[in-house]
Structures are given as structure tokens and as C-alpha cells.
């Protein structure tokens, strides 16, 4: 059956009450918990690191999906896995030795993903697609929440799906940025497997209901 996985982004949660929001997600139909890690160098913002991961590890019952928007991610992937990451995704643009880093993540028992910025073409993944567990397509420019969805993402989903099939890859396709109730079903129909939703979930009056509706 086609995957329809929702991964609410902790970046949009209430930082003053993370435990409450994580427990809300535990009781919801959310499939994954998406954790955006930013270093202020690869992207023009700083989010959170290991102390927040410790809180996530203590309270979540969900699959933990860590998105590293950082330079030299290979220095930190093992520690994120130690702190409970089930999947670690690194940016193609930030990872000089991508093949080595993907296999390092997998050798530590986690799933490994590769991320593409909006301006990076899908064909750049041709030599790594058979090795990764997930391709994350950024549908906004990384670094900030609440941005407008980039329409070219639909074309990139199709190209990624073709690349996966032609290489007998089992990689899932994840979309991050500007996902909401207006485009979620279109993204799933286009071939996406996992949708990251931040503001759409945490800014809604009923986050649990919104997660349910995103999956329809």
C-alpha cells in the first residue's frame, strides 16, 4: 500500500513546553517526529542540538527523523544516533564524502537519508540512490519555517520516483517545507511517501485532527 506518513516538525512546537507537544504527538496519528538541526553556517539560523534530542528521546514514542542542516555532518551523526535518531538525513550540498557518511549512519543501526535543496537537480543523486533509505526534497529554502511552497517540487518528485525505480532503490521520498492541508493530498498523489508538517500542525486549533486530515 502507498505510504502516507506524516512527520510533524519539532521546529514549530512550543519550546517552552516541548514535553506537552511531544506527548500530544504520541497520542496522534503522526508517524514520525521530524527534528531540524541547524548550525547557523549551512543555513542562516540556529535551532537545537543534543539537549533537545535528550528531551525527545525521553518522551517520544514515535520514529525519530533527524534532518541535519549543518556543515560536516559526519562529525555528529553518531551522537545523534546515540540520542535516539532512527533516521539521519544529511544534505548533498553539505557532505563532501556523501557515500561514506551514508554508510556510517547505516553501520550504526539507523536509516540514512540524503537531502536536496530546491536548486539542486535530482540527477545529482544517480550514484547514491541505491544506497539511501530516503530522499528528502526541500520544497522551501532551508533555514526557516513558514515559507511558501515551491511549485517545482512536483516535478522533482516525479524525477526522483523515476530515479528510484530505474535503480531498484527502496528509498522513500520525503517533502519538507510549506506542506499544508491544501497540498498534502497532491503531494502524496505525485509520489511522496512522507510529508513534514510544521506550522500546519502546531498552528492549528486542533493539531491531532490536522494530522489526521493530512493523511487523507
PDB file of C-alpha atoms in Angstrom:
ATOM      1  CA  UNK A   1       0.000   0.000   0.000  1.00  0.00           C
ATOM      2  CA  UNK A   2       1.159   3.528  -0.745  1.00  0.00           C
ATOM      3  CA  UNK A   3       2.870   5.204   2.174  1.00  0.00           C
ATOM      4  CA  UNK A   4       1.118   8.231   3.643  1.00  0.00           C
ATOM      5  CA  UNK A   5       3.380   9.145   6.526  1.00  0.00           C
ATOM      6  CA  UNK A   6       3.169  12.436   8.425  1.00  0.00           C
ATOM      7  CA  UNK A   7       6.224  13.776  10.270  1.00  0.00           C
ATOM      8  CA  UNK A   8       5.361  16.847  12.374  1.00  0.00           C
ATOM      9  CA  UNK A   9       8.352  19.163  12.713  1.00  0.00           C
ATOM     10  CA  UNK A  10       9.511  19.969  16.229  1.00  0.00           C
ATOM     11  CA  UNK A  11      10.807  23.308  14.921  1.00  0.00           C
ATOM     12  CA  UNK A  12       7.221  24.625  15.064  1.00  0.00           C
ATOM     13  CA  UNK A  13       6.435  23.222  18.518  1.00  0.00           C
ATOM     14  CA  UNK A  14       6.220  25.231  21.746  1.00  0.00           C
ATOM     15  CA  UNK A  15       9.825  25.281  23.008  1.00  0.00           C
ATOM     16  CA  UNK A  16       8.575  26.280  26.435  1.00  0.00           C
ATOM     17  CA  UNK A  17       6.547  23.097  26.689  1.00  0.00           C
ATOM     18  CA  UNK A  18       8.190  20.503  24.483  1.00  0.00           C
ATOM     19  CA  UNK A  19       7.123  17.555  26.619  1.00  0.00           C
ATOM     20  CA  UNK A  20       3.452  18.509  26.249  1.00  0.00           C
ATOM     21  CA  UNK A  21       3.715  18.813  22.468  1.00  0.00           C
ATOM     22  CA  UNK A  22       5.658  15.545  22.159  1.00  0.00           C
ATOM     23  CA  UNK A  23       3.031  13.751  24.244  1.00  0.00           C
ATOM     24  CA  UNK A  24       0.311  15.241  22.017  1.00  0.00           C
ATOM     25  CA  UNK A  25       2.115  13.740  19.020  1.00  0.00           C
ATOM     26  CA  UNK A  26       2.393  10.401  20.845  1.00  0.00           C
ATOM     27  CA  UNK A  27      -1.403  10.344  21.076  1.00  0.00           C
ATOM     28  CA  UNK A  28      -1.909  11.427  17.458  1.00  0.00           C
ATOM     29  CA  UNK A  29      -1.780   9.632  14.117  1.00  0.00           C
ATOM     30  CA  UNK A  30       1.658  11.146  13.425  1.00  0.00           C
ATOM     31  CA  UNK A  31       4.051   8.508  12.116  1.00  0.00           C
ATOM     32  CA  UNK A  32       7.407  10.198  12.649  1.00  0.00           C
ATOM     33  CA  UNK A  33       8.806  13.107  14.671  1.00  0.00           C
ATOM     34  CA  UNK A  34      10.931  15.392  12.487  1.00  0.00           C
ATOM     35  CA  UNK A  35      13.848  17.182  14.187  1.00  0.00           C
ATOM     36  CA  UNK A  36      15.521  20.030  12.271  1.00  0.00           C
ATOM     37  CA  UNK A  37      19.094  20.712  13.379  1.00  0.00           C
ATOM     38  CA  UNK A  38      20.619  23.983  12.099  1.00  0.00           C
ATOM     39  CA  UNK A  39      24.113  25.296  12.705  1.00  0.00           C
ATOM     40  CA  UNK A  40      23.952  28.942  11.587  1.00  0.00           C
ATOM     41  CA  UNK A  41      26.571  28.155   8.940  1.00  0.00           C
ATOM     42  CA  UNK A  42      24.994  25.886   6.341  1.00  0.00           C
ATOM     43  CA  UNK A  43      21.687  27.717   6.889  1.00  0.00           C
ATOM     44  CA  UNK A  44      21.167  31.251   8.279  1.00  0.00           C
ATOM     45  CA  UNK A  45      19.575  30.089  11.505  1.00  0.00           C
ATOM     46  CA  UNK A  46      20.399  28.074  14.628  1.00  0.00           C
ATOM     47  CA  UNK A  47      17.868  25.619  16.053  1.00  0.00           C
ATOM     48  CA  UNK A  48      18.721  22.955  18.599  1.00  0.00           C
ATOM     49  CA  UNK A  49      21.083  20.102  19.281  1.00  0.00           C
ATOM     50  CA  UNK A  50      21.795  17.373  21.787  1.00  0.00           C
ATOM     51  CA  UNK A  51      19.978  18.780  24.878  1.00  0.00           C
ATOM     52  CA  UNK A  52      16.708  18.899  22.911  1.00  0.00           C
ATOM     53  CA  UNK A  53      17.418  15.467  21.443  1.00  0.00           C
ATOM     54  CA  UNK A  54      17.720  14.171  25.014  1.00  0.00           C
ATOM     55  CA  UNK A  55      14.230  15.506  25.769  1.00  0.00           C
ATOM     56  CA  UNK A  56      12.882  13.942  22.578  1.00  0.00           C
ATOM     57  CA  UNK A  57      14.485  10.608  23.456  1.00  0.00           C
ATOM     58  CA  UNK A  58      12.946  10.660  26.942  1.00  0.00           C
ATOM     59  CA  UNK A  59       9.381  11.371  25.847  1.00  0.00           C
ATOM     60  CA  UNK A  60       8.638  10.371  22.262  1.00  0.00           C
ATOM     61  CA  UNK A  61       7.113   7.069  21.202  1.00  0.00           C
ATOM     62  CA  UNK A  62       7.474   7.927  17.518  1.00  0.00           C
ATOM     63  CA  UNK A  63      10.105   7.145  14.892  1.00  0.00           C
ATOM     64  CA  UNK A  64      12.673   9.959  15.233  1.00  0.00           C
ATOM     65  CA  UNK A  65      13.643  11.563  11.926  1.00  0.00           C
ATOM     66  CA  UNK A  66      16.648  13.914  12.257  1.00  0.00           C
ATOM     67  CA  UNK A  67      17.389  16.383   9.455  1.00  0.00           C
ATOM     68  CA  UNK A  68      20.909  17.802   9.734  1.00  0.00           C
ATOM     69  CA  UNK A  69      21.134  21.226   8.091  1.00  0.00           C
ATOM     70  CA  UNK A  70      24.762  21.522   9.123  1.00  0.00           C
ATOM     71  CA  UNK A  71      28.243  21.534   7.657  1.00  0.00           C
ATOM     72  CA  UNK A  72      30.448  18.495   8.273  1.00  0.00           C
ATOM     73  CA  UNK A  73      27.532  16.318   9.455  1.00  0.00           C
ATOM     74  CA  UNK A  74      29.791  13.268   9.570  1.00  0.00           C
ATOM     75  CA  UNK A  75      31.261  14.643  12.814  1.00  0.00           C
ATOM     76  CA  UNK A  76      27.921  14.442  14.611  1.00  0.00           C
ATOM     77  CA  UNK A  77      25.807  11.651  13.126  1.00  0.00           C
ATOM     78  CA  UNK A  78      26.926   9.003  15.626  1.00  0.00           C
ATOM     79  CA  UNK A  79      25.981  11.179  18.592  1.00  0.00           C
ATOM     80  CA  UNK A  80      22.538  11.908  17.152  1.00  0.00           C
ATOM     81  CA  UNK A  81      22.002   8.163  16.734  1.00  0.00           C
ATOM     82  CA  UNK A  82      23.125   7.652  20.342  1.00  0.00           C
ATOM     83  CA  UNK A  83      20.450  10.177  21.323  1.00  0.00           C
ATOM     84  CA  UNK A  84      17.722   8.156  19.647  1.00  0.00           C
ATOM     85  CA  UNK A  85      17.671   9.140  15.974  1.00  0.00           C
ATOM     86  CA  UNK A  86      16.086   6.346  13.917  1.00  0.00           C
ATOM     87  CA  UNK A  87      16.864   8.114  10.646  1.00  0.00           C
ATOM     88  CA  UNK A  88      19.503  10.753   9.934  1.00  0.00           C
ATOM     89  CA  UNK A  89      19.378  12.821   6.752  1.00  0.00           C
ATOM     90  CA  UNK A  90      22.319  14.878   5.501  1.00  0.00           C
ATOM     91  CA  UNK A  91      22.440  17.479   2.752  1.00  0.00           C
ATOM     92  CA  UNK A  92      24.042  16.614  -0.571  1.00  0.00           C
ATOM     93  CA  UNK A  93      25.337  20.201  -0.621  1.00  0.00           C
ATOM     94  CA  UNK A  94      26.994  19.941   2.819  1.00  0.00           C
ATOM     95  CA  UNK A  95      28.537  16.498   2.668  1.00  0.00           C
ATOM     96  CA  UNK A  96      31.858  16.159   0.835  1.00  0.00           C
ATOM     97  CA  UNK A  97      32.074  12.379   1.323  1.00  0.00           C
ATOM     98  CA  UNK A  98      28.398  11.512   0.974  1.00  0.00           C
ATOM     99  CA  UNK A  99      28.785   7.780   0.268  1.00  0.00           C
ATOM    100  CA  UNK A 100      30.998   7.328   3.334  1.00  0.00           C
ATOM    101  CA  UNK A 101      28.617   9.292   5.571  1.00  0.00           C
ATOM    102  CA  UNK A 102      25.530   7.388   4.393  1.00  0.00           C
ATOM    103  CA  UNK A 103      27.208   4.088   5.187  1.00  0.00           C
ATOM    104  CA  UNK A 104      28.457   5.389   8.544  1.00  0.00           C
ATOM    105  CA  UNK A 105      24.863   6.185   9.532  1.00  0.00           C
ATOM    106  CA  UNK A 106      23.655   2.763   8.442  1.00  0.00           C
ATOM    107  CA  UNK A 107      26.532   0.979  10.154  1.00  0.00           C
ATOM    108  CA  UNK A 108      25.351   2.499  13.460  1.00  0.00           C
ATOM    109  CA  UNK A 109      21.902   0.977  13.025  1.00  0.00           C
ATOM    110  CA  UNK A 110      19.957   3.971  11.723  1.00  0.00           C
ATOM    111  CA  UNK A 111      18.326   4.669   8.373  1.00  0.00           C
ATOM    112  CA  UNK A 112      20.146   7.179   6.157  1.00  0.00           C
ATOM    113  CA  UNK A 113      18.671   9.943   4.026  1.00  0.00           C
ATOM    114  CA  UNK A 114      20.034  12.477   1.566  1.00  0.00           C
ATOM    115  CA  UNK A 115      18.562  15.971   1.240  1.00  0.00           C
ATOM    116  CA  UNK A 116      18.390  18.220  -1.827  1.00  0.00           C
ATOM    117  CA  UNK A 117      17.942  21.983  -1.699  1.00  0.00           C
ATOM    118  CA  UNK A 118      15.388  23.443  -4.150  1.00  0.00           C
ATOM    119  CA  UNK A 119      18.048  24.427  -6.728  1.00  0.00           C
ATOM    120  CA  UNK A 120      19.918  21.096  -6.667  1.00  0.00           C
ATOM    121  CA  UNK A 121      18.853  18.790  -9.530  1.00  0.00           C
ATOM    122  CA  UNK A 122      17.673  15.263  -8.799  1.00  0.00           C
ATOM    123  CA  UNK A 123      20.189  13.763 -11.253  1.00  0.00           C
ATOM    124  CA  UNK A 124      22.934  14.526  -8.715  1.00  0.00           C
ATOM    125  CA  UNK A 125      21.677  11.503  -6.749  1.00  0.00           C
ATOM    126  CA  UNK A 126      22.285   8.965  -9.510  1.00  0.00           C
ATOM    127  CA  UNK A 127      25.385   7.474  -7.871  1.00  0.00           C
ATOM    128  CA  UNK A 128      23.934   7.308  -4.329  1.00  0.00           C
ATOM    129  CA  UNK A 129      20.235   6.498  -4.850  1.00  0.00           C
ATOM    130  CA  UNK A 130      20.724   2.727  -4.455  1.00  0.00           C
ATOM    131  CA  UNK A 131      22.388   3.243  -1.064  1.00  0.00           C
ATOM    132  CA  UNK A 132      19.979   5.602   0.707  1.00  0.00           C
ATOM    133  CA  UNK A 133      16.804   4.822   2.618  1.00  0.00           C
ATOM    134  CA  UNK A 134      15.195   8.191   1.955  1.00  0.00           C
ATOM    135  CA  UNK A 135      15.400  11.222  -0.328  1.00  0.00           C
ATOM    136  CA  UNK A 136      14.273  14.479   1.278  1.00  0.00           C
ATOM    137  CA  UNK A 137      13.306  17.147  -1.229  1.00  0.00           C
ATOM    138  CA  UNK A 138      13.281  20.636   0.253  1.00  0.00           C
ATOM    139  CA  UNK A 139      10.182  22.447  -1.013  1.00  0.00           C
ATOM    140  CA  UNK A 140      11.373  25.719   0.535  1.00  0.00           C
ATOM    141  CA  UNK A 141      14.874  27.080   1.066  1.00  0.00           C
ATOM    142  CA  UNK A 142      16.154  25.534   4.301  1.00  0.00           C
ATOM    143  CA  UNK A 143      16.649  27.531   7.458  1.00  0.00           C
ATOM    144  CA  UNK A 144      13.255  28.907   8.460  1.00  0.00           C
ATOM    145  CA  UNK A 145       9.737  27.638   8.980  1.00  0.00           C
ATOM    146  CA  UNK A 146       6.578  29.140   7.493  1.00  0.00           C
ATOM    147  CA  UNK A 147       7.863  29.680   3.929  1.00  0.00           C
ATOM    148  CA  UNK A 148       5.788  29.399   0.762  1.00  0.00           C
ATOM    149  CA  UNK A 149       5.835  26.044  -1.042  1.00  0.00           C
ATOM    150  CA  UNK A 150       7.932  25.931  -4.253  1.00  0.00           C
ATOM    151  CA  UNK A 151       5.782  24.515  -7.072  1.00  0.00           C
ATOM    152  CA  UNK A 152       8.714  22.941  -8.950  1.00  0.00           C
ATOM    153  CA  UNK A 153       8.743  20.320  -6.180  1.00  0.00           C
ATOM    154  CA  UNK A 154       6.086  18.282  -8.019  1.00  0.00           C
ATOM    155  CA  UNK A 155       8.433  17.902 -10.997  1.00  0.00           C
ATOM    156  CA  UNK A 156      11.278  16.857  -8.689  1.00  0.00           C
ATOM    157  CA  UNK A 157       9.085  14.218  -7.031  1.00  0.00           C
ATOM    158  CA  UNK A 158       8.409  12.678 -10.428  1.00  0.00           C
ATOM    159  CA  UNK A 159      12.105  12.748 -11.342  1.00  0.00           C
ATOM    160  CA  UNK A 160      13.058  11.205  -8.000  1.00  0.00           C
ATOM    161  CA  UNK A 161      10.481   8.443  -8.380  1.00  0.00           C
ATOM    162  CA  UNK A 162      11.846   7.620 -11.842  1.00  0.00           C
ATOM    163  CA  UNK A 163      15.406   7.522 -10.485  1.00  0.00           C
ATOM    164  CA  UNK A 164      14.372   5.229  -7.619  1.00  0.00           C
ATOM    165  CA  UNK A 165      12.566   2.807  -9.909  1.00  0.00           C
ATOM    166  CA  UNK A 166      15.310   2.716 -12.546  1.00  0.00           C
ATOM    167  CA  UNK A 167      17.905   1.827  -9.888  1.00  0.00           C
ATOM    168  CA  UNK A 168      15.767  -0.701  -7.982  1.00  0.00           C
ATOM    169  CA  UNK A 169      16.075   1.520  -4.922  1.00  0.00           C
ATOM    170  CA  UNK A 170      13.720   1.189  -1.958  1.00  0.00           C
ATOM    171  CA  UNK A 171      14.190   4.831  -0.885  1.00  0.00           C
ATOM    172  CA  UNK A 172      11.200   6.765   0.382  1.00  0.00           C
ATOM    173  CA  UNK A 173      10.504  10.308  -0.833  1.00  0.00           C
ATOM    174  CA  UNK A 174      10.031  12.952   1.855  1.00  0.00           C
ATOM    175  CA  UNK A 175       8.889  16.556   1.327  1.00  0.00           C
ATOM    176  CA  UNK A 176       9.763  19.366   3.740  1.00  0.00           C
ATOM    177  CA  UNK A 177       8.515  22.946   3.547  1.00  0.00           C
ATOM    178  CA  UNK A 178       5.168  24.627   3.055  1.00  0.00           C
ATOM    179  CA  UNK A 179       3.185  21.409   3.449  1.00  0.00           C
ATOM    180  CA  UNK A 180      -0.433  22.039   4.449  1.00  0.00           C
ATOM    181  CA  UNK A 181      -3.986  20.744   4.049  1.00  0.00           C
ATOM    182  CA  UNK A 182      -4.220  22.323   0.592  1.00  0.00           C
ATOM    183  CA  UNK A 183      -1.323  20.423  -0.986  1.00  0.00           C
ATOM    184  CA  UNK A 184      -0.818  17.264   1.110  1.00  0.00           C
ATOM    185  CA  UNK A 185      -3.042  15.011  -0.987  1.00  0.00           C
ATOM    186  CA  UNK A 186      -1.487  16.330  -4.225  1.00  0.00           C
ATOM    187  CA  UNK A 187       1.989  15.565  -2.890  1.00  0.00           C
ATOM    188  CA  UNK A 188       1.017  12.018  -1.974  1.00  0.00           C
ATOM    189  CA  UNK A 189      -0.586  11.553  -5.395  1.00  0.00           C
ATOM    190  CA  UNK A 190       2.605  12.843  -7.053  1.00  0.00           C
ATOM    191  CA  UNK A 191       4.636  10.114  -5.360  1.00  0.00           C
ATOM    192  CA  UNK A 192       5.685  11.432  -1.956  1.00  0.00           C
ATOM    193  CA  UNK A 193       5.775   8.922   0.918  1.00  0.00           C
ATOM    194  CA  UNK A 194       6.460  11.196   3.907  1.00  0.00           C
ATOM    195  CA  UNK A 195       5.355  14.789   4.497  1.00  0.00           C
ATOM    196  CA  UNK A 196       6.988  17.055   7.054  1.00  0.00           C
ATOM    197  CA  UNK A 197       4.439  19.473   8.512  1.00  0.00           C
ATOM    198  CA  UNK A 198       5.339  22.210  10.966  1.00  0.00           C
ATOM    199  CA  UNK A 199       3.146  25.294  11.070  1.00  0.00           C
ATOM    200  CA  UNK A 200       0.233  23.400   9.533  1.00  0.00           C
ATOM    201  CA  UNK A 201       0.140  21.151  12.600  1.00  0.00           C
ATOM    202  CA  UNK A 202       1.280  23.280  15.525  1.00  0.00           C
ATOM    203  CA  UNK A 203      -0.516  26.486  14.488  1.00  0.00           C
ATOM    204  CA  UNK A 204      -3.846  24.744  14.037  1.00  0.00           C
ATOM    205  CA  UNK A 205      -6.594  24.815  16.650  1.00  0.00           C
ATOM    206  CA  UNK A 206      -6.651  21.014  16.753  1.00  0.00           C
ATOM    207  CA  UNK A 207      -3.211  19.600  15.849  1.00  0.00           C
ATOM    208  CA  UNK A 208      -4.276  15.959  16.240  1.00  0.00           C
ATOM    209  CA  UNK A 209      -7.203  16.459  13.836  1.00  0.00           C
ATOM    210  CA  UNK A 210      -4.950  18.292  11.374  1.00  0.00           C
ATOM    211  CA  UNK A 211      -2.511  15.357  11.348  1.00  0.00           C
ATOM    212  CA  UNK A 212      -5.435  13.028  10.660  1.00  0.00           C
ATOM    213  CA  UNK A 213      -6.638  15.232   7.775  1.00  0.00           C
ATOM    214  CA  UNK A 214      -3.145  15.474   6.261  1.00  0.00           C
ATOM    215  CA  UNK A 215      -3.146  11.691   5.827  1.00  0.00           C
ATOM    216  CA  UNK A 216      -6.415  11.574   3.854  1.00  0.00           C
TER     217      UNK A 216
END
